[in-house]
Coordinates of C-alpha atoms and ligand atoms in Angstrom, one line a residue:
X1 CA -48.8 -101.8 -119.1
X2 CA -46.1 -99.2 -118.2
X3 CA -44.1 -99.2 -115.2
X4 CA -45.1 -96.0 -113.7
X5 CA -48.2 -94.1 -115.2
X6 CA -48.1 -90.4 -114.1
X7 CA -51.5 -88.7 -115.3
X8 CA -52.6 -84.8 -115.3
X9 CA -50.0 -84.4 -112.1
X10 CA -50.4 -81.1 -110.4
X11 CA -48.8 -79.6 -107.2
X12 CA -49.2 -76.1 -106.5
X13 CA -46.6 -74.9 -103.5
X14 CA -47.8 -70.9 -104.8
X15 CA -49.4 -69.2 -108.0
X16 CA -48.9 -65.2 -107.9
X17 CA -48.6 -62.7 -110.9
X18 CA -45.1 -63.0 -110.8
X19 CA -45.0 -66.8 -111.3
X20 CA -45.4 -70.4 -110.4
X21 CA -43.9 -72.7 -108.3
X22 CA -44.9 -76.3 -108.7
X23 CA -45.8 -78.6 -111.0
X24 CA -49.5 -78.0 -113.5
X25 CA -51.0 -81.3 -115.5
X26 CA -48.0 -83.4 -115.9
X27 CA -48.6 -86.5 -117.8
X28 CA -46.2 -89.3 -119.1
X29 CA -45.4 -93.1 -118.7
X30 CA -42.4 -95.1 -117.9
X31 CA -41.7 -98.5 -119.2
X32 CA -40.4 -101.3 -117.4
X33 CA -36.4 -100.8 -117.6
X34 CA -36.2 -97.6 -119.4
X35 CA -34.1 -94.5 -118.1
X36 CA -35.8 -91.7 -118.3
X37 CA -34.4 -88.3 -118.2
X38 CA -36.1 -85.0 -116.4
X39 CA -34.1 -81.9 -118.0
X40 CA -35.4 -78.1 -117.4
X41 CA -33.8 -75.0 -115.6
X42 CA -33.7 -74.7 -111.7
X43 CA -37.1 -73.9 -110.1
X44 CA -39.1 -75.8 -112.7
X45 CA -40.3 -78.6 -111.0
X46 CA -37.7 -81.8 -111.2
X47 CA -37.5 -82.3 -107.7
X48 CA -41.4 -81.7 -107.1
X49 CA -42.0 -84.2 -109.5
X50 CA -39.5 -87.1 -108.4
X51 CA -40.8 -86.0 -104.4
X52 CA -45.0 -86.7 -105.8
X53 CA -43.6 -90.0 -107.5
X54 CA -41.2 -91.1 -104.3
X55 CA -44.8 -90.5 -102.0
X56 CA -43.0 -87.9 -100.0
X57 CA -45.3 -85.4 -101.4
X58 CA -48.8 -85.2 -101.7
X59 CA -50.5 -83.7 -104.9
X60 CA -53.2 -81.7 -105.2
X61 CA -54.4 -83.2 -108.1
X62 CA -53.9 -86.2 -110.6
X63 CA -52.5 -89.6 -109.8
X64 CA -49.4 -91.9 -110.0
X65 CA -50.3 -95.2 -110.5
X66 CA -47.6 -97.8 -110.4
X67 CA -48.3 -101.6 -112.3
X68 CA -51.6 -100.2 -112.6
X69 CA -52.1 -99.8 -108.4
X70 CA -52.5 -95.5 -107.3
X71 CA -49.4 -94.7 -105.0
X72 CA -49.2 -91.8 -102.5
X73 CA -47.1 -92.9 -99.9
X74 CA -43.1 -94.0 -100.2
X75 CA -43.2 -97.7 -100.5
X76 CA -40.1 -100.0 -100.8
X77 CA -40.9 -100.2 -104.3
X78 CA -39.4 -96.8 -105.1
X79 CA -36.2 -95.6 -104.0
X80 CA -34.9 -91.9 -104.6
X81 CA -31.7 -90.3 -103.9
X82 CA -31.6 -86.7 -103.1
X83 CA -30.1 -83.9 -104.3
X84 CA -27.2 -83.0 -102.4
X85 CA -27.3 -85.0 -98.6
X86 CA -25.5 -86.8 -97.1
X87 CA -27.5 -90.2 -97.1
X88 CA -25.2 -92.8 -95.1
X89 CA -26.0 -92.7 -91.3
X90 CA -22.4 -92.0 -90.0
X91 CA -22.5 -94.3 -87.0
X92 CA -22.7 -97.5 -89.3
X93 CA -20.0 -98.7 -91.8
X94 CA -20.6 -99.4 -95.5
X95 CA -21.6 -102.9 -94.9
X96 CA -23.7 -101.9 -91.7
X97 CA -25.3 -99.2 -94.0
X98 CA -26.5 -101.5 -97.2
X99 CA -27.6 -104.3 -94.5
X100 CA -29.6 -102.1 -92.2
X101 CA -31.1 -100.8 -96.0
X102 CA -31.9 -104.0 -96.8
X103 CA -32.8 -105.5 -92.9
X104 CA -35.6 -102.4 -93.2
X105 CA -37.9 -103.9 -96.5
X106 CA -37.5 -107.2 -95.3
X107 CA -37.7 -108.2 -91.5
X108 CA -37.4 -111.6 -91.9
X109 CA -34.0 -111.9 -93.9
X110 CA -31.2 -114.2 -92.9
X111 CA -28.4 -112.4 -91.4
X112 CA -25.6 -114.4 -93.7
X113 CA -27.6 -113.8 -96.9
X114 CA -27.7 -110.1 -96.3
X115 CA -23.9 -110.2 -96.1
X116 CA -23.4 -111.9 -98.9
X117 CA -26.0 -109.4 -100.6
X118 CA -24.1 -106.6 -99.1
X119 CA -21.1 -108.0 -100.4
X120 CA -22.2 -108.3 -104.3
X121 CA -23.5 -104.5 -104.2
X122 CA -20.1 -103.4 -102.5
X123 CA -18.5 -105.6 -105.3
X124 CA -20.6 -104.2 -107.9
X125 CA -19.4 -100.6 -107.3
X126 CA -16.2 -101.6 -106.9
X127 CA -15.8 -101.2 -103.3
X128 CA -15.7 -104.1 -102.2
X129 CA -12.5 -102.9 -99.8
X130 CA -14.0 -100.4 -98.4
X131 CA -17.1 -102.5 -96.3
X132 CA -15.8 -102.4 -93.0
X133 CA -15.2 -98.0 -93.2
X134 CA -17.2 -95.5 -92.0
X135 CA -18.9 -92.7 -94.3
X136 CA -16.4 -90.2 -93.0
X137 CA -13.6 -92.2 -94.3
X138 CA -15.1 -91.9 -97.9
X139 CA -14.6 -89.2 -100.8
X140 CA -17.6 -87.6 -102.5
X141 CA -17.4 -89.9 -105.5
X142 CA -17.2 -93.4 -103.3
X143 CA -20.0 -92.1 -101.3
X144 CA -22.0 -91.6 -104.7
X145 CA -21.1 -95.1 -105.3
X146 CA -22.2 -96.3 -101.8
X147 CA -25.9 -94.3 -102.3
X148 CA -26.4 -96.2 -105.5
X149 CA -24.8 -100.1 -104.1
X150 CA -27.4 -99.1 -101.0
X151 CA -30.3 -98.1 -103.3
X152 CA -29.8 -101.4 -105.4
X153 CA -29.5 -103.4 -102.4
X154 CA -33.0 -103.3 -102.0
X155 CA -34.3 -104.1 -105.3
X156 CA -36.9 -101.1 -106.1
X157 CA -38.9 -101.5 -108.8
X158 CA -38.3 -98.1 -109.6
X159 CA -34.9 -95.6 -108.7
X160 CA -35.2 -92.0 -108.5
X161 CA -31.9 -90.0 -109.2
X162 CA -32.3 -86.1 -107.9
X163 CA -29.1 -84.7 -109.8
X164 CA -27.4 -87.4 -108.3
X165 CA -24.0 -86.4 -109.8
X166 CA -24.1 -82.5 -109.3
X167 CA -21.7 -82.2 -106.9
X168 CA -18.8 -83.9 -108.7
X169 CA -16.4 -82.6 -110.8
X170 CA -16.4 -83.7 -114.7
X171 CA -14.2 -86.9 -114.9
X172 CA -15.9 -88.0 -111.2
X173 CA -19.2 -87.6 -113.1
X174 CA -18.3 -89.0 -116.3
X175 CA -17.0 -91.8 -114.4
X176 CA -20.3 -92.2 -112.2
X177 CA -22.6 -91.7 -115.5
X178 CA -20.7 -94.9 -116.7
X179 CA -20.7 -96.7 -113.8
X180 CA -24.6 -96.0 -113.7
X181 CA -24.8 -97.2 -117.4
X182 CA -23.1 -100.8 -116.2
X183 CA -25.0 -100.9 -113.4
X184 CA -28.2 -100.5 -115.3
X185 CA -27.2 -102.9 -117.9
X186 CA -26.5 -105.5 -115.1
X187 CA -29.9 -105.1 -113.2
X188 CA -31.8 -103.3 -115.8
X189 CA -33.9 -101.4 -113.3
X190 CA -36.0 -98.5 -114.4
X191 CA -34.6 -94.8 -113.5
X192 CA -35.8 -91.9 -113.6
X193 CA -32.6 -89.3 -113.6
X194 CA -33.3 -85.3 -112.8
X195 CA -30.6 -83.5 -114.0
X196 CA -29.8 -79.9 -115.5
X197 CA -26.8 -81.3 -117.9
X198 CA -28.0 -82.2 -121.4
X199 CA -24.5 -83.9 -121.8
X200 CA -25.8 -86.2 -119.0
X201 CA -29.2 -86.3 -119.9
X202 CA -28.4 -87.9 -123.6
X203 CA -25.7 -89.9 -122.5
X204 CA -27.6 -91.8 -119.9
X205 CA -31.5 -91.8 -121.2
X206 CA -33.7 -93.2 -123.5
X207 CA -36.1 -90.7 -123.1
X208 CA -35.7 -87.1 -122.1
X209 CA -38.4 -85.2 -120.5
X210 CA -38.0 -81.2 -121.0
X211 CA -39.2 -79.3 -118.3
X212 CA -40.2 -75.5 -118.3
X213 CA -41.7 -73.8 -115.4
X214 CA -43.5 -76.6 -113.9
X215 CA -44.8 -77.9 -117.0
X216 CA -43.6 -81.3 -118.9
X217 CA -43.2 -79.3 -122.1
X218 CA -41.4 -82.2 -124.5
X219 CA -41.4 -86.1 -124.2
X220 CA -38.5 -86.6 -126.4
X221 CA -37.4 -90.1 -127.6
X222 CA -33.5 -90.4 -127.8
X223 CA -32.7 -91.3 -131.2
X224 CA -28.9 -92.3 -130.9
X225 CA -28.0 -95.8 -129.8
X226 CA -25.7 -96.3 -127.5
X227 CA -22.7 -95.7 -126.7
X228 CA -23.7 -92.1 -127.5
X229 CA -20.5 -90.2 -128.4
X230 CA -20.6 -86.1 -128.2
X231 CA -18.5 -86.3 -131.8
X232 CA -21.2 -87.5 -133.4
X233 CA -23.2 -85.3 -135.9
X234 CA -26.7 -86.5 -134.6
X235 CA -25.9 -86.0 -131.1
X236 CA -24.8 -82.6 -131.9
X237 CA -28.3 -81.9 -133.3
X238 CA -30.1 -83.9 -130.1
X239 CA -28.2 -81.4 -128.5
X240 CA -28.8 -78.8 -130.1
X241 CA -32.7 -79.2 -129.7
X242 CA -32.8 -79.8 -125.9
X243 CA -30.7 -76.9 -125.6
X244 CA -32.7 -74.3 -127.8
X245 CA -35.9 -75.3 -126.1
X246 CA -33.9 -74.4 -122.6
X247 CA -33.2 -71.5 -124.0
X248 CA -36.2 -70.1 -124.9
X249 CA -37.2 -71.0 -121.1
X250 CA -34.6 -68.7 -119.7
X251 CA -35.3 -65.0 -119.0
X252 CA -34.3 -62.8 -121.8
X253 CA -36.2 -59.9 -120.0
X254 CA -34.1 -59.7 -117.0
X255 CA -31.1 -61.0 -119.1
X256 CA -32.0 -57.3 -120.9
X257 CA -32.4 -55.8 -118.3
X258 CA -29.2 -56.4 -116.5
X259 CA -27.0 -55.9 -120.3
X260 CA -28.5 -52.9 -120.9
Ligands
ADP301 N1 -41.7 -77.0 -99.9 C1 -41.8 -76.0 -100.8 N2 -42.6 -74.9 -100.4 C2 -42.7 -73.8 -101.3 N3 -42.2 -73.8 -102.5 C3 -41.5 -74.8 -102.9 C4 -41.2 -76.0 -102.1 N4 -40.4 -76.8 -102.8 C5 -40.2 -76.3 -103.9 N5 -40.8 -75.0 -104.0 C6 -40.8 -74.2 -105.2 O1 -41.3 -74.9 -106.3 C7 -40.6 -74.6 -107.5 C8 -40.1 -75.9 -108.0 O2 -39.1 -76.4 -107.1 P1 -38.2 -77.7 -107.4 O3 -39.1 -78.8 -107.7 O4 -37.3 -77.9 -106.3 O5 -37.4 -77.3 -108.7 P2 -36.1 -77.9 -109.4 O6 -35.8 -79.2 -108.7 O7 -36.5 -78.1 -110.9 O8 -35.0 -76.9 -109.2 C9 -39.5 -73.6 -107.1 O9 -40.0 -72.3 -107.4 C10 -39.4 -73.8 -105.6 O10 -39.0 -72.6 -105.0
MG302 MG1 -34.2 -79.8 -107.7

């Protein structure tokens, strides 16, 4: 049985002549420790979809069903991390942040195990100095790295990642796409990753998703083993196919219309 079973998903915000916003009839399945990527242009539905799977969304129709069970509320069992906020509360250190995380799925825990538990995570993304700061104290790229020690903390069955790297610039996110790789290697828990950089996409996903205007257009297997390497001749043409299909998506007319 698949981890996560999304079937004929659809989540209408508005439908005029001029377009569509939302998501119509998505269907696909995620296994048990696969990465799974979700590529399309902005306004197409990545975040819609990852917001119906968290439960912070409600569809209108279709269903999620996770193990086999119907979800449509958040549940500690699912874990996303937005696009763009600030997701540390400021008034707690690192430390304080991961233990409150984990302290809030389960009540009962002993208060030395959860600081040995913080400790591993801090360890694990290598900032294991840094425990006893405050958020404010952090850069963009340790923060990243606290988001994803915190998310892990709490052992979801399932992470959501909302262009978790966006704001980063491209040796803090090649760096972060490789930390996520160890990461998922270590724990092996499934991810679904939105992003709109193919680069990222292939490097980091066993299966790629293609978006276009709210619709789950291609369900693309990733044929290249990893490590996946941009040299490479294959991954040129994996490239090359994602991209075209993007493409296509974009708006020649008003492309026209503006070179004309
Ligand atoms: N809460 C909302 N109310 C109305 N429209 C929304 C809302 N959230 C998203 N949309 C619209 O739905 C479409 C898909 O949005 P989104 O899922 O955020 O796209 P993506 O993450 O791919 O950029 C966009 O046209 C967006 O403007
Ligand atoms: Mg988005």
């Amino acid at each position: 049985m698949p981890l996560i079973r999304v079937e004929s998903l659809t989540k209408i915000y508005s439908s005029t002549k001029e377009g569509f916003a939302g998501i119509r009839e998505v269907s696909f399945e995620v296994n048990e420790g696969e990465v799974v990527g979700v590529i399309g242009r902005s306004g197409c539905g990545k975040t819609t979809l990852l917001r119906c799977i968290a439960g912070f969304e409600s569809s209108d129709s279709g269903k999620i069903l996770l193990d086999g069970k119907s979800v449509s509320r958040p549940g500690p069992d699912r874990f996303m991390i937005f696009q763009g906020l600030d997701q540390l509360f400021p008034w707690l250190s690192l430390r304080g942040n991961l233990i409150f995380a984990m302290k809030t799925v389960n009540k009962d825990a002993n208060m030395k195990e959860l600081q040995r538990k913080a400790e591993y995570y801090l360890e694990l993304v290598g900032l294991s100095e840094w425990g006893d700061c405050y958020p404010y104290q952090l850069s963009g790229g340790m923060k990243q790295r606290a988001f994803l020690a915190r998310a892990l903390s709490v052992n979801p069955r399932l992470l959501l990642l909302d262009e978790p790297f966006g704001s980063l610039d491209a040796l803090g996110r090649k760096a972060m796409q490789d930390l996520l790789l160890r990461l998922w290697g270590k724990t092996g828990t499934t991810i679904i990753l939105v992003t709109h950089d193919i680069d990222e996409c292939i490097r980091l996903s066993d299966r790629i998703l293609v978006f276009t205007k709210g619709t789950l257009k291609f369900n693309l297997i990733n044929p290249l083993p990893r490590p996946r390497m941009s040299e490479d001749p294959a991954y040129m043409d994996f490239y090359g196919k994602i991209s075209r299909i993007l493409e296509k998506d974009a708006n020649l007319k008003w492309a026209n219309a503006v070179l004309r």
